Amino acid sequence: PVAKKPGKVAIIGAGPAGLACAHDLRLMGHQVTIYESSTVAGGMMRLGIPEYRLPREVLQAEIEFIRWLGVDIRYGCKVGRDIDFEELCRTHDAVFIGTGCGRGRRPPVEGGDLEGVLDAVHFLAAVNIGESVEIGQHVVTVGGGNVAFDVARTARRFGGTSTPDEPHHNLVVDAAVVAGRLLHKQVTLLALESEEEMPADPEEIVEASQERVVVQHRRAIKEIRGKNGRVESVITLDVARVFDEQGRFAPEMIPGTEREVPCDSVIFATGQIADLSYLGENSGIKLSPRHTVEVDRTTLATSRKGVYAGGDTAFGPRIVIEAVADGRRAARSIDTQLTGRNDEPVEHLLYRFQAHGYDHPFARGDYELLDRGRVPMVEGEERLTFRAVEIGYDEGQARREGARCLHCWINTEFDSLLIEGSQCIQCRGCVDVCPEGCIDLLDMTRVSMVPTAKSTELQTLISGAGVALIKDETRCIRCGLCARRCPVNCIRMEGFYRTDEFPLLNLADHVV
Ligand SMILES: Cc1cc2nc3c(=O)[nH]c(=O)nc-3n(C[C@H](O)[C@H](O)[C@H](O)COP(=O)(O)OP(=O)(O)OC[C@H]3O[C@@H](n4cnc5c(N)ncnc54)[C@H](O)[C@@H]3O)c2cc1C
Ligand code: SF4
Ligand code: SF4
């Protein structure tokens, strides 16, 4: 509900954390201003994730909606340069920090200051907003995580120099196609890890190699060599191991295994760190040893009253959805601070209905046959453009994928009489038929539980004689086989939905 007395909130950074926080606070009726240093909103969704993986029109539509709600975004306004952090705190009732981890971190390597050495974060940001950036014909990227792959794949697409005064997309697409087909730009990715050890998603590795990015595993960069102040090659060392016996990151190089890789650009994708210099010395905001803002994990409040933080700034580099969740959580805490409203989760009413003739893929018998379908991709040279790589399912494919749905809103319901043991004949049919092994029948002497205020009735039953039917909810795939098997019908499959979510919809009509 809309707050009776709206507050005034400043949000620093228009990344997913800041945007999500602004969205929710605005819906709660507060006045929200986002201060964003870049000329665009979206944070790393716009500046980091390449366009071929996240189409910009999708992102832009979301941002436009948030602006339409009445959120004011001040572009090109860097806190610490254009406006003081203390002033924001003075002029607003609450402040949310969502400035991410936008500074590249690289290992100290000889030659790191030569012309042609770049940070991944800066390289991608420049390409993504069409700023001028020069890369040579042979690019070496260093790192093994997804950022390294984004850099390597973007470098393949990026045909040379883009300038801000020309239409970015056409220039880059044209230049990339020309460079890819005619100039055969070479990209070599140096990774400390073997293929199995790499933290990058396996799909990213496969896709990058399809785009002729050459990955050299178990190689560390020792030195960058140059001529006339420009990069000419990198010297690598073989890596004996990356992790020690305890699984900790402790790379060990093999001396005497130097190899030279000729190149004219080196892009480091070896880590990101938060730039919190705008906080100054006496902000009263505690930082962690990892140089992130320390927060209460439940409320996301910092050590300074009225200031909250979330996303990568508070937890280090993570993923978009976690930043969004943080933004939403902080919005609730800020609303509670401003209005005194209780933030207790509400108990939702559940509507239950019986799922007759339940058509689960497992019960149908094709659960194992229907493999997860890969999303169709753009093939060949067309991939070396900035358009989205995933094309999406056609209707037939989408229906086939939909048929694999595990129907998690349907669950087993055990007849109440079962608890008294009056119907279950302990045939163990459900135990035998369950494909996930999540049901068991145990003698009461083998059952115990931690007592709670709500469990007194169950506690009494457990302390008596008899047999308990136990089900592990975390493994159940809702196939309904136990309900079909039970000879005395004491297991039913029932659907549930929250009445506040679909007040007008009777899902029972949709169950076959
Ligand atoms: C190359 C790359 C690829 C990625 N790929 C994926 C992916 O595929 N899937 C996924 O889920 N996640 C991915 N991530 C991670 C994801 O993008 C981040 O976890 C997420 O964007 C963090 O959100 P945030 O809001 O905390 O910060 P950010 O997205 O970093 O946003 C911070 C914002 O604050 C602004 N800012 C910084 N300092 C100031 C200041 N002083 N004043 C005003 N504004 C400031 C910045 O300009 C930026 O807009 C990727 C990250 C990178 C770098
Ligand atoms: S519905 Fe759950 S408990 Fe029943 S057989 Fe299937 S997986 Fe096992
Ligand atoms: S199939 Fe039915 S009767 Fe048999 S053990 Fe399971 S619940 Fe009891």
Coordinates of C-alpha atoms and ligand atoms in Angstrom, one line a residue, residues 424-430 441 469 486-488 490-491, ligand 3:
C424 CA -2.8 -47.1 5.7
I425 CA -2.2 -50.9 5.6
Q426 CA 1.6 -50.4 5.5
C427 CA 1.9 -52.2 2.3
R428 CA 5.0 -50.1 1.4
G429 CA 3.6 -49.6 -2.1
C430 CA 4.3 -45.9 -2.1
L441 CA 8.0 -46.2 6.6
L469 CA 5.3 -42.6 7.1
C486 CA -1.9 -46.6 -2.8
P487 CA -4.5 -49.4 -2.7
V488 CA -6.6 -47.7 0.0
C490 CA -4.9 -42.4 1.5
I491 CA -2.6 -40.4 -0.7
Ligands
SF4_3 S1 0.7 -47.1 -0.5 FE1 -0.8 -46.3 0.8 S2 -1.3 -48.0 2.2 FE2 0.6 -48.5 1.2 S3 2.1 -47.7 2.6 FE3 1.8 -46.1 1.2 S4 0.2 -44.9 2.1 FE4 0.2 -46.8 3.2

